[in-house]
PDB file of C-alpha atoms in Angstrom:
ATOM      1  CA  MET A   1       0.001  -0.027  -0.008  1.00  0.00           C
ATOM      2  CA  LEU A   2       1.032   3.641   0.105  1.00  0.00           C
ATOM      3  CA  GLY A   3       1.520   3.700   3.816  1.00  0.00           C
ATOM      4  CA  THR A   4       4.645   4.111   5.845  1.00  0.00           C
ATOM      5  CA  GLY A   5       5.236   0.502   6.749  1.00  0.00           C
ATOM      6  CA  GLN A   6       7.305   0.570   3.608  1.00  0.00           C
ATOM      7  CA  VAL A   7       9.070   3.773   4.725  1.00  0.00           C
ATOM      8  CA  ARG A   8      10.263   2.002   7.896  1.00  0.00           C
ATOM      9  CA  ALA A   9      11.073  -1.368   6.269  1.00  0.00           C
ATOM     10  CA  ALA A  10      12.668  -0.204   2.891  1.00  0.00           C
ATOM     11  CA  ASP A  11      13.574   3.352   3.396  1.00  0.00           C
ATOM     12  CA  PRO A  12      12.319   4.500   0.021  1.00  0.00           C
ATOM     13  CA  THR A  13      13.895   7.623  -1.600  1.00  0.00           C
ATOM     14  CA  LEU A  14      12.283  10.926  -1.541  1.00  0.00           C
ATOM     15  CA  ALA A  15      11.195  10.387  -5.181  1.00  0.00           C
ATOM     16  CA  GLU A  16       9.477   7.102  -4.268  1.00  0.00           C
ATOM     17  CA  ILE A  17       7.673   8.857  -1.336  1.00  0.00           C
ATOM     18  CA  ARG A  18       6.576  11.542  -3.649  1.00  0.00           C
ATOM     19  CA  ALA A  19       5.348   9.104  -6.273  1.00  0.00           C
ATOM     20  CA  GLN A  20       3.390   7.119  -3.558  1.00  0.00           C
ATOM     21  CA  GLN A  21       1.803  10.279  -2.173  1.00  0.00           C
ATOM     22  CA  LEU A  22       0.880  11.553  -5.769  1.00  0.00           C
ATOM     23  CA  GLU A  23      -0.733   8.183  -6.453  1.00  0.00           C
ATOM     24  CA  LEU A  24      -2.624   8.390  -3.101  1.00  0.00           C
ATOM     25  CA  HIS A  25      -3.607  11.958  -3.837  1.00  0.00           C
ATOM     26  CA  GLU A  26      -5.045  10.921  -7.332  1.00  0.00           C
ATOM     27  CA  LYS A  27      -6.907   7.949  -5.751  1.00  0.00           C
ATOM     28  CA  LEU A  28      -8.504  10.297  -3.157  1.00  0.00           C
ATOM     29  CA  ALA A  29      -9.454  12.864  -5.931  1.00  0.00           C
ATOM     30  CA  GLN A  30     -11.092  10.070  -8.014  1.00  0.00           C
ATOM     31  CA  GLY A  31     -13.034   8.736  -5.167  1.00  0.00           C
ATOM     32  CA  ASP A  32     -11.228   5.363  -5.155  1.00  0.00           C
ATOM     33  CA  ALA A  33     -13.205   2.538  -3.278  1.00  0.00           C
ATOM     34  CA  SER A  34     -10.235   1.735  -1.110  1.00  0.00           C
ATOM     35  CA  LEU A  35     -10.606   5.163   0.467  1.00  0.00           C
ATOM     36  CA  ALA A  36     -14.405   5.253   0.562  1.00  0.00           C
ATOM     37  CA  ALA A  37     -14.448   4.481   4.409  1.00  0.00           C
ATOM     38  CA  LEU A  38     -12.717   7.914   5.073  1.00  0.00           C
ATOM     39  CA  SER A  39     -14.969  10.547   6.540  1.00  0.00           C
ATOM     40  CA  ALA A  40     -14.926  14.118   5.253  1.00  0.00           C
ATOM     41  CA  THR A  41     -12.800  15.126   8.247  1.00  0.00           C
ATOM     42  CA  GLU A  42     -10.392  12.280   7.684  1.00  0.00           C
ATOM     43  CA  ARG A  43     -10.157  13.211   3.991  1.00  0.00           C
ATOM     44  CA  ALA A  44      -9.269  16.801   4.969  1.00  0.00           C
ATOM     45  CA  GLN A  45      -6.642  15.536   7.528  1.00  0.00           C
ATOM     46  CA  LEU A  46      -5.165  13.359   4.840  1.00  0.00           C
ATOM     47  CA  GLN A  47      -5.009  16.144   2.287  1.00  0.00           C
ATOM     48  CA  ALA A  48      -3.483  18.451   4.862  1.00  0.00           C
ATOM     49  CA  ALA A  49      -0.818  15.877   5.935  1.00  0.00           C
ATOM     50  CA  GLN A  50       0.002  15.298   2.262  1.00  0.00           C
ATOM     51  CA  GLU A  51       0.415  19.052   1.683  1.00  0.00           C
ATOM     52  CA  ARG A  52       2.951  19.059   4.563  1.00  0.00           C
ATOM     53  CA  VAL A  53       4.741  16.146   3.088  1.00  0.00           C
ATOM     54  CA  PHE A  54       4.921  17.784  -0.344  1.00  0.00           C
ATOM     55  CA  GLY A  55       6.272  20.999   1.445  1.00  0.00           C
ATOM     56  CA  ILE A  56       8.937  19.095   3.166  1.00  0.00           C
ATOM     57  CA  LEU A  57       9.944  17.220  -0.053  1.00  0.00           C
ATOM     58  CA  GLU A  58       9.959  20.351  -2.175  1.00  0.00           C
ATOM     59  CA  GLY A  59      13.484  21.193  -3.448  1.00  0.00           C
ATOM     60  CA  HIS A  60      14.951  17.971  -1.987  1.00  0.00           C
ATOM     61  CA  SER A  61      16.039  14.969  -3.825  1.00  0.00           C
ATOM     62  CA  ASP A  62      17.982  13.129  -1.084  1.00  0.00           C
ATOM     63  CA  ALA A  63      16.790  12.288   2.429  1.00  0.00           C
ATOM     64  CA  ASP A  64      20.285  12.840   3.855  1.00  0.00           C
ATOM     65  CA  ARG A  65      20.050  16.504   2.853  1.00  0.00           C
ATOM     66  CA  LEU A  66      16.896  17.060   5.091  1.00  0.00           C
ATOM     67  CA  HIS A  67      17.444  18.624   8.342  1.00  0.00           C
ATOM     68  CA  PRO A  68      16.846  16.085  11.242  1.00  0.00           C
ATOM     69  CA  ALA A  69      13.669  17.952  12.377  1.00  0.00           C
ATOM     70  CA  GLN A  70      12.378  17.725   8.744  1.00  0.00           C
ATOM     71  CA  ARG A  71      13.137  13.941   8.696  1.00  0.00           C
ATOM     72  CA  THR A  72      11.189  13.592  12.036  1.00  0.00           C
ATOM     73  CA  GLN A  73       8.263  15.691  10.683  1.00  0.00           C
ATOM     74  CA  LEU A  74       8.294  13.635   7.464  1.00  0.00           C
ATOM     75  CA  THR A  75       8.080  10.385   9.412  1.00  0.00           C
ATOM     76  CA  ASN A  76       5.195  11.779  11.515  1.00  0.00           C
ATOM     77  CA  GLU A  77       3.289  12.972   8.512  1.00  0.00           C
ATOM     78  CA  LEU A  78       3.713   9.639   6.608  1.00  0.00           C
ATOM     79  CA  GLU A  79       2.623   7.830   9.750  1.00  0.00           C
ATOM     80  CA  ARG A  80      -0.347  10.096  10.150  1.00  0.00           C
ATOM     81  CA  ILE A  81      -1.258   9.341   6.485  1.00  0.00           C
ATOM     82  CA  ASN A  82      -0.831   5.657   6.953  1.00  0.00           C
ATOM     83  CA  ALA A  83      -3.007   5.593  10.068  1.00  0.00           C
ATOM     84  CA  LEU A  84      -5.769   7.379   8.213  1.00  0.00           C
ATOM     85  CA  VAL A  85      -5.641   5.097   5.283  1.00  0.00           C
ATOM     86  CA  GLN A  86      -5.351   2.004   7.381  1.00  0.00           C
ATOM     87  CA  GLY A  87      -7.907   3.224   9.918  1.00  0.00           C
ATOM     88  CA  ASP A  88      -5.555   2.345  12.827  1.00  0.00           C
ATOM     89  CA  ASP A  89      -4.370   5.456  14.715  1.00  0.00           C
ATOM     90  CA  ARG A  90      -3.190   3.557  17.907  1.00  0.00           C
ATOM     91  CA  ASN A  91      -0.330   1.888  15.891  1.00  0.00           C
ATOM     92  CA  ARG A  92       0.733   5.154  14.334  1.00  0.00           C
ATOM     93  CA  LEU A  93       4.402   5.934  15.059  1.00  0.00           C
ATOM     94  CA  VAL A  94       5.103   9.269  16.544  1.00  0.00           C
ATOM     95  CA  CYS A  95       8.687  10.580  16.653  1.00  0.00           C
ATOM     96  CA  LYS A  96      10.193  13.397  18.553  1.00  0.00           C
ATOM     97  CA  ARG A  97      13.628  14.908  18.766  1.00  0.00           C
ATOM     98  CA  GLU A  98      14.621  15.001  22.477  1.00  0.00           C
ATOM     99  CA  LYS A  99      17.806  15.979  24.323  1.00  0.00           C
ATOM    100  CA  ARG A 100      18.958  13.384  26.669  1.00  0.00           C
ATOM    101  CA  THR A 101      19.853  14.362  30.223  1.00  0.00           C
ATOM    102  CA  GLY A 102      23.473  15.327  30.374  1.00  0.00           C
ATOM    103  CA  SER A 103      23.910  15.621  26.735  1.00  0.00           C
ATOM    104  CA  GLN A 104      23.713  18.390  24.122  1.00  0.00           C
ATOM    105  CA  ARG A 105      22.906  16.015  21.377  1.00  0.00           C
ATOM    106  CA  TYR A 106      19.394  15.334  20.103  1.00  0.00           C
ATOM    107  CA  VAL A 107      18.153  11.806  19.614  1.00  0.00           C
ATOM    108  CA  ARG A 108      15.058  10.675  17.739  1.00  0.00           C
ATOM    109  CA  VAL A 109      12.577   8.805  19.892  1.00  0.00           C
ATOM    110  CA  CYS A 110       9.816   7.030  18.202  1.00  0.00           C
ATOM    111  CA  LYS A 111       6.853   5.303  19.880  1.00  0.00           C
ATOM    112  CA  THR A 112       3.388   4.313  18.841  1.00  0.00           C
ATOM    113  CA  VAL A 113       0.338   6.209  20.007  1.00  0.00           C
ATOM    114  CA  ALA A 114      -0.541   3.114  22.129  1.00  0.00           C
ATOM    115  CA  GLU A 115       2.847   3.048  23.755  1.00  0.00           C
ATOM    116  CA  ARG A 116       2.698   6.762  24.589  1.00  0.00           C
ATOM    117  CA  GLU A 117      -0.871   6.217  26.030  1.00  0.00           C
ATOM    118  CA  LEU A 118       0.382   3.364  28.179  1.00  0.00           C
ATOM    119  CA  GLU A 119       3.406   5.382  29.493  1.00  0.00           C
ATOM    120  CA  LEU A 120       1.069   8.203  30.318  1.00  0.00           C
ATOM    121  CA  GLN A 121      -1.410   5.868  32.203  1.00  0.00           C
ATOM    122  CA  ASN A 122       1.522   4.206  34.094  1.00  0.00           C
ATOM    123  CA  SER A 123       3.043   7.532  35.104  1.00  0.00           C
ATOM    124  CA  GLN A 124      -0.482   8.753  36.292  1.00  0.00           C
ATOM    125  CA  ARG A 125      -0.972   5.621  38.341  1.00  0.00           C
ATOM    126  CA  LEU A 126       2.496   6.115  39.926  1.00  0.00           C
ATOM    127  CA  TRP A 127       1.654   9.719  40.688  1.00  0.00           C
ATOM    128  CA  ASP A 128      -1.721   8.806  42.146  1.00  0.00           C
ATOM    129  CA  ARG A 129      -0.055   6.209  44.535  1.00  0.00           C
ATOM    130  CA  THR A 130       2.590   8.593  45.636  1.00  0.00           C
ATOM    131  CA  ASN A 131       1.726   9.886  49.062  1.00  0.00           C
ATOM    132  CA  VAL A 132       2.936  13.383  49.429  1.00  0.00           C
ATOM    133  CA  CYS A 133       2.837  14.510  53.038  1.00  0.00           C
ATOM    134  CA  ASN A 134       4.562  17.226  54.915  1.00  0.00           C
ATOM    135  CA  GLY A 135       3.553  15.809  58.415  1.00  0.00           C
ATOM    136  CA  GLY A 136       0.313  17.750  58.709  1.00  0.00           C
ATOM    137  CA  VAL A 137      -3.249  16.657  59.385  1.00  0.00           C
ATOM    138  CA  GLY A 138      -4.454  13.698  57.279  1.00  0.00           C
ATOM    139  CA  CYS A 139      -1.004  12.138  56.716  1.00  0.00           C
ATOM    140  CA  SER A 140      -0.657   8.452  57.269  1.00  0.00           C
ATOM    141  CA  ASN A 141       2.511   6.510  57.846  1.00  0.00           C
TER     142      ASN A 141
END
């Protein structure tokens, strides 16, 4: 398909990504049956994500020439497109550039939406279990 599973597995060139997105854009414009399940909102989101992809690709022929932030944004937009086409947002990969503690270097950290939600739930549970007490009324030992 035109999703990003291929992007992660085979690392297509920018020209291949552009061709895939143009093909998807044409299918969307023609009302292809494979995209019939998309709502009007999802179609608008898909078109907006594709415009961002085309904007990133404009003037570039080699992925190595993209700024790391652009590569991260490209990955996120392709994942968003794939999630919309596949109808599976929880398995969408979301990447962020983060500085590690004690380092000035950025690293790219990628997790699925489901993994991020689980981390948030776990940290919320940990926070809820933590008994913050300054020795006042209502504190238990």
